[in-house]
Amino acid sequence: MFGLFAKTFAPQIRRLGVDDGAACAALHASAFAFPWPQGDIETLLLERTTVADGAFGSKTDDLQGFILCRLAADEAEILTIAVAPRKRRKGLAGRLMTASIARLSTLGAKSLFLEVEAENTAARALYKRFGFATVGERKSYYRKADGTPALAYILRRTIV
Ligand SMILES: CC(C)(COP(=O)(O)OP(=O)(O)OC[C@H]1O[C@@H](n2cnc3c(N)ncnc32)[C@H](O)[C@@H]1OP(=O)(O)O)[C@@H](O)C(=O)NCCC(=O)NCCS
């Protein structure tokens, strides 16, 4: 019974459109030290090669998490993923990744890449769980919140 209740009120995953740009930008700003401008996110949401999913509150319909991926031939990249701080550790990022990976698969993607800051333990644990392996690194690719350079890893996994 509780399982049914939890499922009924679980956030709904659905595709994002350009109208979701403002909500994505606000959520991105709550998750990263260097937020992306709303206009840049809207441009991505308009691109045919972008695969974007959001998690929306079942009653409130507010955006609680989102993922943006880009497809180029048979390679895809996770551009960003973020979950609202108060909604973390409830499986939302996992559900968003599963939804986007399934769609990327149907669109012909065979590999999925991403970059993650070495000190981002939450994201690295998430990606490990999804079968990503380190295939490279970039020194000084990111900046930490205090402006100092940060090491990033390039991760990859196959998509079947
Ligand atoms: C990384 C992030 C997207 C994870 O979102 P989330 O919804 O909390 O993740 P989930 O609940 O789906 O977690 C799935 C798994 O990832 C791992 N994980 C997630 N957060 C973790 C944390 N803080 N510490 C350790 N492991 C973590 C766990 O294995 C977890 O499974 P479990 O809860 O059963 O142990 C979220 O912390 C976030 O938005 N961070 C800021 C933005 C960011 O860094 N994005 C990634 C940029 S590369």
Short mmCIF file of C-alpha atoms and ligand atoms in Angstrom, two decimals:
data_model
loop_
_atom_site.label_atom_id
_atom_site.label_comp_id
_atom_site.label_asym_id
_atom_site.label_seq_id
_atom_site.Cartn_x
_atom_site.Cartn_y
_atom_site.Cartn_z
CA MET A 1 0.00 0.00 0.00
CA PHE A 2 2.77 2.41 0.96
CA GLY A 3 4.59 1.48 -2.26
CA LEU A 4 1.55 2.48 -4.32
CA PHE A 5 1.25 5.76 -2.38
CA ALA A 6 4.94 6.54 -2.92
CA LYS A 7 4.65 5.78 -6.64
CA THR A 8 1.52 7.89 -7.06
CA PHE A 9 3.17 10.94 -5.51
CA ALA A 10 6.65 10.41 -6.96
CA PRO A 11 7.90 13.23 -9.20
CA GLN A 12 7.02 12.72 -12.85
CA ILE A 13 9.78 12.53 -15.45
CA ARG A 14 9.04 14.23 -18.75
CA ARG A 15 10.81 15.82 -21.68
CA LEU A 16 11.80 19.46 -21.39
CA GLY A 17 10.99 22.21 -23.85
CA VAL A 18 12.16 25.77 -24.25
CA ASP A 19 9.40 26.95 -21.89
CA ASP A 20 11.23 25.16 -19.08
CA GLY A 21 14.36 27.29 -19.59
CA ALA A 22 13.71 29.69 -16.71
CA ALA A 23 13.05 26.88 -14.22
CA CYS A 24 16.17 25.03 -15.42
CA ALA A 25 18.29 28.17 -15.02
CA ALA A 26 17.01 28.74 -11.48
CA LEU A 27 17.68 25.13 -10.53
CA HIS A 28 21.14 25.22 -12.16
CA ALA A 29 21.94 28.33 -10.09
CA SER A 30 20.97 26.46 -6.92
CA ALA A 31 23.32 23.58 -7.78
CA PHE A 32 26.47 25.14 -9.30
CA ALA A 33 28.86 27.93 -8.31
CA PHE A 34 28.92 29.19 -11.91
CA PRO A 35 25.35 29.02 -13.22
CA TRP A 36 24.50 28.92 -16.91
CA PRO A 37 22.50 31.87 -18.26
CA GLN A 38 18.84 31.17 -19.04
CA GLY A 39 19.39 32.11 -22.69
CA ASP A 40 22.13 29.49 -23.12
CA ILE A 41 19.88 26.81 -21.62
CA GLU A 42 16.99 27.86 -23.88
CA THR A 43 19.28 27.65 -26.92
CA LEU A 44 20.19 24.09 -25.93
CA LEU A 45 16.54 23.19 -25.35
CA LEU A 46 15.74 24.33 -28.88
CA GLU A 47 18.47 22.21 -30.48
CA ARG A 48 17.29 19.07 -32.27
CA THR A 49 20.34 17.19 -30.97
CA THR A 50 19.54 17.90 -27.30
CA VAL A 51 17.89 15.24 -25.15
CA ALA A 52 16.50 16.88 -22.02
CA ASP A 53 14.37 15.46 -19.21
CA GLY A 54 12.99 17.03 -16.07
CA ALA A 55 11.52 15.72 -12.80
CA PHE A 56 8.37 17.59 -11.81
CA GLY A 57 6.51 17.47 -8.50
CA SER A 58 3.41 15.31 -8.92
CA LYS A 59 1.12 17.86 -7.25
CA THR A 60 3.13 21.07 -7.45
CA ASP A 61 4.49 20.57 -11.00
CA ASP A 62 7.65 22.44 -9.96
CA LEU A 63 10.96 21.42 -11.55
CA GLN A 64 12.94 19.37 -9.02
CA GLY A 65 15.73 18.09 -11.23
CA PHE A 66 16.84 18.02 -14.86
CA ILE A 67 19.37 16.57 -17.25
CA LEU A 68 20.63 17.92 -20.57
CA CYS A 69 22.39 15.65 -23.05
CA ARG A 70 23.66 16.22 -26.57
CA LEU A 71 23.84 13.66 -29.35
CA ALA A 72 26.39 13.75 -32.20
CA ALA A 73 26.27 10.74 -34.54
CA ASP A 74 26.56 7.71 -32.23
CA GLU A 75 28.20 9.58 -29.36
CA ALA A 76 26.32 11.44 -26.65
CA GLU A 77 27.38 13.68 -23.80
CA ILE A 78 25.74 14.63 -20.53
CA LEU A 79 26.07 18.42 -20.53
CA THR A 80 24.63 18.90 -17.06
CA ILE A 81 22.49 17.23 -14.43
CA ALA A 82 21.18 18.87 -11.27
CA VAL A 83 18.69 18.09 -8.53
CA ALA A 84 17.29 20.73 -6.18
CA PRO A 85 19.21 20.55 -2.87
CA ARG A 86 16.12 19.63 -0.80
CA LYS A 87 15.20 16.80 -3.22
CA ARG A 88 18.52 14.98 -3.27
CA ARG A 89 19.14 11.32 -2.31
CA LYS A 90 15.61 10.35 -3.36
CA GLY A 91 16.63 8.70 -6.62
CA LEU A 92 15.77 11.62 -8.92
CA ALA A 93 19.14 11.84 -10.69
CA GLY A 94 19.05 8.11 -11.25
CA ARG A 95 15.57 8.29 -12.78
CA LEU A 96 16.58 11.22 -14.99
CA MET A 97 19.69 9.40 -16.22
CA THR A 98 17.68 6.25 -16.93
CA ALA A 99 15.10 8.21 -18.96
CA SER A 100 17.65 10.10 -21.04
CA ILE A 101 19.88 7.07 -21.63
CA ALA A 102 16.87 5.09 -22.88
CA ARG A 103 15.99 7.87 -25.34
CA LEU A 104 19.61 8.30 -26.45
CA SER A 105 19.69 4.57 -27.11
CA THR A 106 16.65 4.72 -29.37
CA LEU A 107 18.28 7.64 -31.20
CA GLY A 108 21.34 5.51 -31.96
CA ALA A 109 23.85 6.55 -29.29
CA LYS A 110 26.46 3.89 -28.56
CA SER A 111 28.67 5.80 -26.09
CA LEU A 112 27.93 8.36 -23.43
CA PHE A 113 30.57 10.80 -22.14
CA LEU A 114 30.67 13.40 -19.40
CA GLU A 115 33.08 15.50 -17.40
CA VAL A 116 33.03 15.60 -13.62
CA GLU A 117 35.06 17.56 -11.14
CA ALA A 118 37.37 15.27 -9.15
CA GLU A 119 36.06 16.58 -5.82
CA ASN A 120 32.39 16.08 -6.69
CA THR A 121 31.92 12.92 -4.65
CA ALA A 122 28.11 12.80 -5.03
CA ALA A 123 28.22 12.98 -8.84
CA ARG A 124 31.14 10.55 -9.08
CA ALA A 125 29.24 8.01 -6.94
CA LEU A 126 26.18 8.43 -9.15
CA TYR A 127 28.17 7.88 -12.35
CA LYS A 128 30.00 4.89 -10.90
CA ARG A 129 26.65 3.35 -10.13
CA PHE A 130 25.66 3.89 -13.76
CA GLY A 131 28.71 2.05 -15.03
CA PHE A 132 30.87 4.96 -16.16
CA ALA A 133 34.65 4.47 -16.28
CA THR A 134 37.38 7.13 -16.32
CA VAL A 135 38.93 7.54 -19.77
CA GLY A 136 40.85 10.78 -19.31
CA GLU A 137 41.38 13.89 -17.24
CA ARG A 138 41.55 17.62 -17.73
CA LYS A 139 43.63 19.79 -15.46
CA SER A 140 42.26 23.27 -14.75
CA TYR A 141 39.12 22.60 -16.81
CA TYR A 142 36.80 23.72 -14.05
CA ARG A 143 37.12 26.44 -11.48
CA LYS A 144 36.19 25.86 -7.86
CA ALA A 145 33.80 28.29 -6.19
CA ASP A 146 36.83 30.29 -4.97
CA GLY A 147 38.15 30.60 -8.53
CA THR A 148 41.09 28.18 -8.18
CA PRO A 149 41.52 25.54 -10.92
CA ALA A 150 39.96 22.12 -10.43
CA LEU A 151 40.84 18.74 -11.89
CA ALA A 152 38.10 17.06 -13.94
CA TYR A 153 37.74 13.48 -15.14
CA ILE A 154 36.31 12.42 -18.47
CA LEU A 155 34.02 9.42 -18.02
CA ARG A 156 32.50 7.09 -20.57
CA ARG A 157 30.06 4.20 -20.72
CA THR A 158 28.54 2.25 -23.54
CA ILE A 159 24.86 2.39 -24.39
CA VAL A 160 23.15 -0.75 -25.64
C1 LIG B 1 24.89 14.69 -8.23
C2 LIG B 1 23.37 14.89 -8.05
C3 LIG B 1 22.77 15.23 -9.42
C4 LIG B 1 22.76 13.58 -7.52
O1 LIG B 1 21.34 13.74 -7.47
P1 LIG B 1 20.42 12.84 -6.52
O2 LIG B 1 19.02 12.95 -7.01
O3 LIG B 1 20.66 13.20 -5.10
O4 LIG B 1 21.00 11.39 -6.79
P2 LIG B 1 20.21 10.02 -6.54
O5 LIG B 1 19.34 10.14 -5.33
O6 LIG B 1 19.56 9.58 -7.81
O7 LIG B 1 21.43 9.06 -6.18
C5 LIG B 1 21.74 7.90 -6.95
C6 LIG B 1 23.03 7.32 -6.38
O8 LIG B 1 24.13 8.24 -6.58
C7 LIG B 1 24.99 8.17 -5.44
N1 LIG B 1 24.95 9.45 -4.71
C8 LIG B 1 24.15 10.51 -4.95
N2 LIG B 1 24.42 11.51 -4.08
C9 LIG B 1 25.41 11.06 -3.28
C10 LIG B 1 26.12 11.64 -2.17
N3 LIG B 1 25.85 12.88 -1.74
N4 LIG B 1 27.08 10.90 -1.60
C11 LIG B 1 27.37 9.65 -2.01
N5 LIG B 1 26.71 9.04 -3.05
C12 LIG B 1 25.76 9.74 -3.67
C13 LIG B 1 24.49 7.04 -4.58
O9 LIG B 1 25.05 5.83 -5.06
C14 LIG B 1 23.00 7.08 -4.89
O10 LIG B 1 22.33 5.90 -4.61
P3 LIG B 1 21.77 5.66 -3.09
O11 LIG B 1 21.05 6.91 -2.65
O12 LIG B 1 20.87 4.47 -3.25
O13 LIG B 1 22.99 5.40 -2.26
C15 LIG B 1 23.06 16.02 -7.01
O14 LIG B 1 23.83 15.80 -5.85
C16 LIG B 1 23.32 17.41 -7.52
O15 LIG B 1 22.46 18.05 -8.14
N6 LIG B 1 24.54 17.94 -7.28
C17 LIG B 1 24.90 19.32 -7.73
C18 LIG B 1 25.05 19.37 -9.23
C19 LIG B 1 26.13 18.42 -9.73
O16 LIG B 1 27.19 18.30 -9.13
N7 LIG B 1 25.87 17.80 -10.89
C20 LIG B 1 26.81 16.88 -11.52
C21 LIG B 1 27.79 17.65 -12.33
S1 LIG B 1 28.99 16.56 -13.13
#
